[in-house]
PDB file of C-alpha atoms in Angstrom:
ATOM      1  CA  UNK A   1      49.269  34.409 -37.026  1.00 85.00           C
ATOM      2  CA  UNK A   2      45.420  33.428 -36.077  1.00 93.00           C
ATOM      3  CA  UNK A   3      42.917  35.946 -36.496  1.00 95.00           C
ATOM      4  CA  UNK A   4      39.384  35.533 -35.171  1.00 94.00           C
ATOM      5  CA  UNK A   5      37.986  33.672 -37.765  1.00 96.00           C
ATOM      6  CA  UNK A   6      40.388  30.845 -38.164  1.00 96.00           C
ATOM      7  CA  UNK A   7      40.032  30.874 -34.073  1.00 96.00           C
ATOM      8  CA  UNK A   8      36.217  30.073 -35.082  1.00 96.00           C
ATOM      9  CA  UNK A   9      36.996  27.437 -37.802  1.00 97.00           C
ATOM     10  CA  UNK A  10      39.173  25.584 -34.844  1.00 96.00           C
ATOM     11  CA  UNK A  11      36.565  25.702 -32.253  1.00 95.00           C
ATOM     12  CA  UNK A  12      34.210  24.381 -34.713  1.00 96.00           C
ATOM     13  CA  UNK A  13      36.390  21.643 -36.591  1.00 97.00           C
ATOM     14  CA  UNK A  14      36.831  21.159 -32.800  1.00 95.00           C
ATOM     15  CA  UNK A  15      33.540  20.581 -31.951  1.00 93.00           C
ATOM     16  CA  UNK A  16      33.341  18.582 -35.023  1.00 95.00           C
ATOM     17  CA  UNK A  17      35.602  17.326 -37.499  1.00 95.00           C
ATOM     18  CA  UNK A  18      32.995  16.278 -40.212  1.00 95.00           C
ATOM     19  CA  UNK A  19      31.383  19.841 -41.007  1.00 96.00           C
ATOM     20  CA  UNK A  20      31.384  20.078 -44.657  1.00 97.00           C
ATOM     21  CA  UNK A  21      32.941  23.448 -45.568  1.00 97.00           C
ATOM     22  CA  UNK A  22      29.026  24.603 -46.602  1.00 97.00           C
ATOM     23  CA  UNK A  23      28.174  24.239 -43.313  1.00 97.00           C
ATOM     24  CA  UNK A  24      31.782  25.676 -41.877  1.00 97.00           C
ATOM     25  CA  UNK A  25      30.675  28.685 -44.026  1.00 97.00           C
ATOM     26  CA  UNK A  26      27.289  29.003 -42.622  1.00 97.00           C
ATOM     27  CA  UNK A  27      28.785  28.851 -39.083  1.00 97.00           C
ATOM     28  CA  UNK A  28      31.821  31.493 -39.701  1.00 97.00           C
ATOM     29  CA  UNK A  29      30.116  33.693 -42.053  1.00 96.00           C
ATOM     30  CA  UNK A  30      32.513  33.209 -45.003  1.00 96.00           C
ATOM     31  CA  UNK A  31      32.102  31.367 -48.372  1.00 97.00           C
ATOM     32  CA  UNK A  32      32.720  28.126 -48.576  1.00 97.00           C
ATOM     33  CA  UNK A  33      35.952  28.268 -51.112  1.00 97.00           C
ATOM     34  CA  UNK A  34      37.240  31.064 -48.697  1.00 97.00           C
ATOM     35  CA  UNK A  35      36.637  28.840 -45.485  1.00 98.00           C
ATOM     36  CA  UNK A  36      38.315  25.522 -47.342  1.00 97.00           C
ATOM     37  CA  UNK A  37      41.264  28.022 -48.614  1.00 98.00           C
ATOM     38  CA  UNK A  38      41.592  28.932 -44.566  1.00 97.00           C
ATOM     39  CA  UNK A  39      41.547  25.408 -43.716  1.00 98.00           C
ATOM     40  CA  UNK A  40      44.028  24.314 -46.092  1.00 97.00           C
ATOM     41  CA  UNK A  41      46.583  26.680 -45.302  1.00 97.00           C
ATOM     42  CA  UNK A  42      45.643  25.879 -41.476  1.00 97.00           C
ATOM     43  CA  UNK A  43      46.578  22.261 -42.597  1.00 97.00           C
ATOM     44  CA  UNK A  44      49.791  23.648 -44.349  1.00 97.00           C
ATOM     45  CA  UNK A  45      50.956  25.596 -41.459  1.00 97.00           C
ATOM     46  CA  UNK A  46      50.520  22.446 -38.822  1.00 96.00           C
ATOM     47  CA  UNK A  47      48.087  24.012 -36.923  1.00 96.00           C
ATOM     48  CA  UNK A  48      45.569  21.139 -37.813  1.00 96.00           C
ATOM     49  CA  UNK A  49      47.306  18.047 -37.649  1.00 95.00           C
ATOM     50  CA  UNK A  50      44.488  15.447 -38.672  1.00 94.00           C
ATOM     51  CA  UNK A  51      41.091  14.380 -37.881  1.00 93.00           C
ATOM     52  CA  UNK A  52      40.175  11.548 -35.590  1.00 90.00           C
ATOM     53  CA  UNK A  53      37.692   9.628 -34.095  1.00 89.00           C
ATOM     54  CA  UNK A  54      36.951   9.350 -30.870  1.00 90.00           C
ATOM     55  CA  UNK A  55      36.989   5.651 -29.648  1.00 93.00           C
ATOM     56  CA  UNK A  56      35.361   4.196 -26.169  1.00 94.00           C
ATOM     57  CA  UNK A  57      38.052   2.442 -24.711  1.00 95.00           C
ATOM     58  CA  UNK A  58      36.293   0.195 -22.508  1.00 95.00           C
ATOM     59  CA  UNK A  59      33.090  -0.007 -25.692  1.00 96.00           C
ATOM     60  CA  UNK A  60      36.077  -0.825 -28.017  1.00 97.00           C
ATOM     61  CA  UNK A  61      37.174  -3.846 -25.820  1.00 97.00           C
ATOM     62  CA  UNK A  62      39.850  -2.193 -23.629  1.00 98.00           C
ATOM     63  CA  UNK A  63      38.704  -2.381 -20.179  1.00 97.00           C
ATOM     64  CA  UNK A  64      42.185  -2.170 -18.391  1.00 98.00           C
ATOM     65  CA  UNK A  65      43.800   1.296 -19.020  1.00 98.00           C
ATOM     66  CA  UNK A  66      46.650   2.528 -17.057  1.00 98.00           C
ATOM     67  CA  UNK A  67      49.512   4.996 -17.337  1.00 98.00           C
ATOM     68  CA  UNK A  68      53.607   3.294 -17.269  1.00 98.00           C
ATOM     69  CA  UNK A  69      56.220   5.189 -16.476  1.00 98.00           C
ATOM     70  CA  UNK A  70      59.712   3.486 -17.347  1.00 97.00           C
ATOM     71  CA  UNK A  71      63.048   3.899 -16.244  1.00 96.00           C
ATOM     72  CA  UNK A  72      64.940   2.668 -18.671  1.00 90.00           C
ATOM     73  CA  UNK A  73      68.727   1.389 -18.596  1.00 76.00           C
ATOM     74  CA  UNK A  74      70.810   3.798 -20.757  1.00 77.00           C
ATOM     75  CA  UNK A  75      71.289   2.878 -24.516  1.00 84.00           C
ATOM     76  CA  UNK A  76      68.351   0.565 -23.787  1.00 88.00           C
ATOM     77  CA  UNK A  77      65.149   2.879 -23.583  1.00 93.00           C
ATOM     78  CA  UNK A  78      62.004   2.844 -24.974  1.00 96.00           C
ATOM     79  CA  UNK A  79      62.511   6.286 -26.924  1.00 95.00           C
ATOM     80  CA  UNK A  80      65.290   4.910 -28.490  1.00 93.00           C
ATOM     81  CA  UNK A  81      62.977   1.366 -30.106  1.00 94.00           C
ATOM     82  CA  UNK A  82      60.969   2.573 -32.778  1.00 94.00           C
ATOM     83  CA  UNK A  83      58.563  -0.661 -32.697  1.00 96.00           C
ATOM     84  CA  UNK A  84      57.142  -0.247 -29.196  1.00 96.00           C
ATOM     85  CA  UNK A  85      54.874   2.794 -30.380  1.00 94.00           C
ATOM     86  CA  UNK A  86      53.722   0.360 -33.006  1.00 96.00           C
ATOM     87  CA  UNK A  87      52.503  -1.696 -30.307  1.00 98.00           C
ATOM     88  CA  UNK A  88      48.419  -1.815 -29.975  1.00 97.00           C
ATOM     89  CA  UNK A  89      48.494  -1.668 -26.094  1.00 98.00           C
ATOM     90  CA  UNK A  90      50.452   1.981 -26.219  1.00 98.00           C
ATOM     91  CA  UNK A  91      47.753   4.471 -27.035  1.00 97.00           C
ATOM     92  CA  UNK A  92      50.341   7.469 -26.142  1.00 97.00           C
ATOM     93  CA  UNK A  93      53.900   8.175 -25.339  1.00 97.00           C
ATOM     94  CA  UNK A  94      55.287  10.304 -23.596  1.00 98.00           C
ATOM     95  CA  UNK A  95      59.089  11.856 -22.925  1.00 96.00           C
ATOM     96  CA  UNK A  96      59.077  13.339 -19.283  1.00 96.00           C
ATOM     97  CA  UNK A  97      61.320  14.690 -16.567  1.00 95.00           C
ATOM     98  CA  UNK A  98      61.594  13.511 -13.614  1.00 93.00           C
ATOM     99  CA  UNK A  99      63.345   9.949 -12.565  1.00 91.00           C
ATOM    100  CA  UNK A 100      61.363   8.044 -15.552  1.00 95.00           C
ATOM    101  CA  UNK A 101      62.414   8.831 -19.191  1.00 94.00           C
ATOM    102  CA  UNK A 102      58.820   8.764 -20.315  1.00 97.00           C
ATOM    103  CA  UNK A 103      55.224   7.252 -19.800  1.00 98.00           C
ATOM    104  CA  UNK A 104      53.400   5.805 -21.547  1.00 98.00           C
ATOM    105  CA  UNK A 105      49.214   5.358 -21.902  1.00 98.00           C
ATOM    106  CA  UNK A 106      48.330   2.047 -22.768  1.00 98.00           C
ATOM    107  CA  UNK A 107      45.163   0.127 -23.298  1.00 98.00           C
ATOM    108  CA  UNK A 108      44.721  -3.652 -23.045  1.00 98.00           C
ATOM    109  CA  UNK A 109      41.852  -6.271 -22.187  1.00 98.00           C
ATOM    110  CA  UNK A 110      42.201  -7.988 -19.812  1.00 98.00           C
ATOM    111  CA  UNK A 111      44.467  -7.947 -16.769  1.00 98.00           C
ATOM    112  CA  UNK A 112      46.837 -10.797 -18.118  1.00 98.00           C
ATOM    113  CA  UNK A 113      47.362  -8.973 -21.305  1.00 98.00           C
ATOM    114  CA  UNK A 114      48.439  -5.972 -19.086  1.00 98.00           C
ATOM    115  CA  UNK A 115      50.707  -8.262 -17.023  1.00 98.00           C
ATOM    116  CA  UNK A 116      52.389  -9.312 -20.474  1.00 98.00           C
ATOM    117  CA  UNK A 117      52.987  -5.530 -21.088  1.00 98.00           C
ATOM    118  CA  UNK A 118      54.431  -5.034 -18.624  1.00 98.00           C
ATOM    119  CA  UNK A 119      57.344  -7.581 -19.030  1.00 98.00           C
ATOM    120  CA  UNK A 120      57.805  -6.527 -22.375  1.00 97.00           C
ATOM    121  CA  UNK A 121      58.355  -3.137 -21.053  1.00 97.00           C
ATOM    122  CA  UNK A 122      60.524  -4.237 -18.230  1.00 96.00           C
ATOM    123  CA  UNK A 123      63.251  -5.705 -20.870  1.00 94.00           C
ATOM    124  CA  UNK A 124      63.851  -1.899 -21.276  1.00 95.00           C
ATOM    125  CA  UNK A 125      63.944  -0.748 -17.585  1.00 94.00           C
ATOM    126  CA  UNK A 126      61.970  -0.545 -14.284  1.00 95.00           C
ATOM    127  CA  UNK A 127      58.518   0.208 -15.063  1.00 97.00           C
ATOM    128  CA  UNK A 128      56.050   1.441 -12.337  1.00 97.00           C
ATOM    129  CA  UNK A 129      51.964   1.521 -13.209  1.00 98.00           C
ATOM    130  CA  UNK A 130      48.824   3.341 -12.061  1.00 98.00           C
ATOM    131  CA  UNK A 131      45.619   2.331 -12.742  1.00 98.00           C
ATOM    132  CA  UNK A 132      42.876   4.779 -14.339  1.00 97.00           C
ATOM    133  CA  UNK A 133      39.604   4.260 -12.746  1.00 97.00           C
ATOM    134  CA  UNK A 134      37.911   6.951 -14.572  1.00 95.00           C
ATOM    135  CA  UNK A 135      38.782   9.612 -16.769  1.00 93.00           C
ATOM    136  CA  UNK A 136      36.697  12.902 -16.378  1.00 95.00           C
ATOM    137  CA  UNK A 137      38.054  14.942 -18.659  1.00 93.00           C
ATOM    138  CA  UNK A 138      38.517  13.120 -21.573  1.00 88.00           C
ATOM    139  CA  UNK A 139      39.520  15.859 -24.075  1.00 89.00           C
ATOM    140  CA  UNK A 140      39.676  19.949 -23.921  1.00 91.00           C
ATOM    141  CA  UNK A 141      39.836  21.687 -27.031  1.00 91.00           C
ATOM    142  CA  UNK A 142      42.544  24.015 -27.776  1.00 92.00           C
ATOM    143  CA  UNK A 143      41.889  27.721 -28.037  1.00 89.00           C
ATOM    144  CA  UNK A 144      45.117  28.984 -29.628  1.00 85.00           C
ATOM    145  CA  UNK A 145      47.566  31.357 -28.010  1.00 84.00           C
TER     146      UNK A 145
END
């Protein structure tokens, strides 16, 4: 169970990931051995589940970004391969409902590159694309339940 204070340490590690736990302290009005004991055991529980940077797509060389859903052919489905979320186009994936099995976020450079995607990803089934123009809401922090 969260209390207030480890609510705190999330919206800050949040906010950002590199606070030293000096500064953590400073912000949740603990010491800093208490506030790395806190994060450790939020570590240890799952409730933090790594630290990442947050890359520019489009600054990072991948202008073309689009979302895939597939409708894969029985024993032949993309959930079931193991290598295609090793592949550098698929930034996420995704197991759904609906007529498609799952979807899948992927990232490319150009529009040929997304074009060979896609026929990789239509040896497992039907795939359909749309396009992201723009994304306005790139990220929401979670406030725990």
């Amino acid at each position: 169970m969260l209390d207030a204070v480890d609510r705190r340490l999330l919206a800050e590690l949040q906010d950002d990931a590199r606070l030293s736990y000096n500064e953590l302290s400073r912000r949740v009005n603990l010491s800093a051995p208490a506030v790395a004991e806190r994060v450790r055991r939020l570590e240890a529980a799952g409730v933090l589940a790594g630290y990442h940077a947050e890359v520019d797509l489009t600054r990072a060389g991948r202008v073309v970004t689009a979302l895939v859903q597939v409708q894969c052919y029985g024993p032949r489905c993309v959930l079931r391969d193991p290598s295609v979320a090793t592949w550098p186009e698929v930034m996420q994936l995704h197991r759904v409902t609906g007529g498609a099995c799952c979807v899948l976020m992927v990232a490319v450079a150009t529009m040929a590159e997304f074009e060979g995607l896609i026929d990789r990803l239509a040896e497992y089934g039907q795939p359909s694309s749309t396009m992201i123009l723009s994304t306005p809401l790139r990220w929401r922090p979670v406030e725990p339940v």
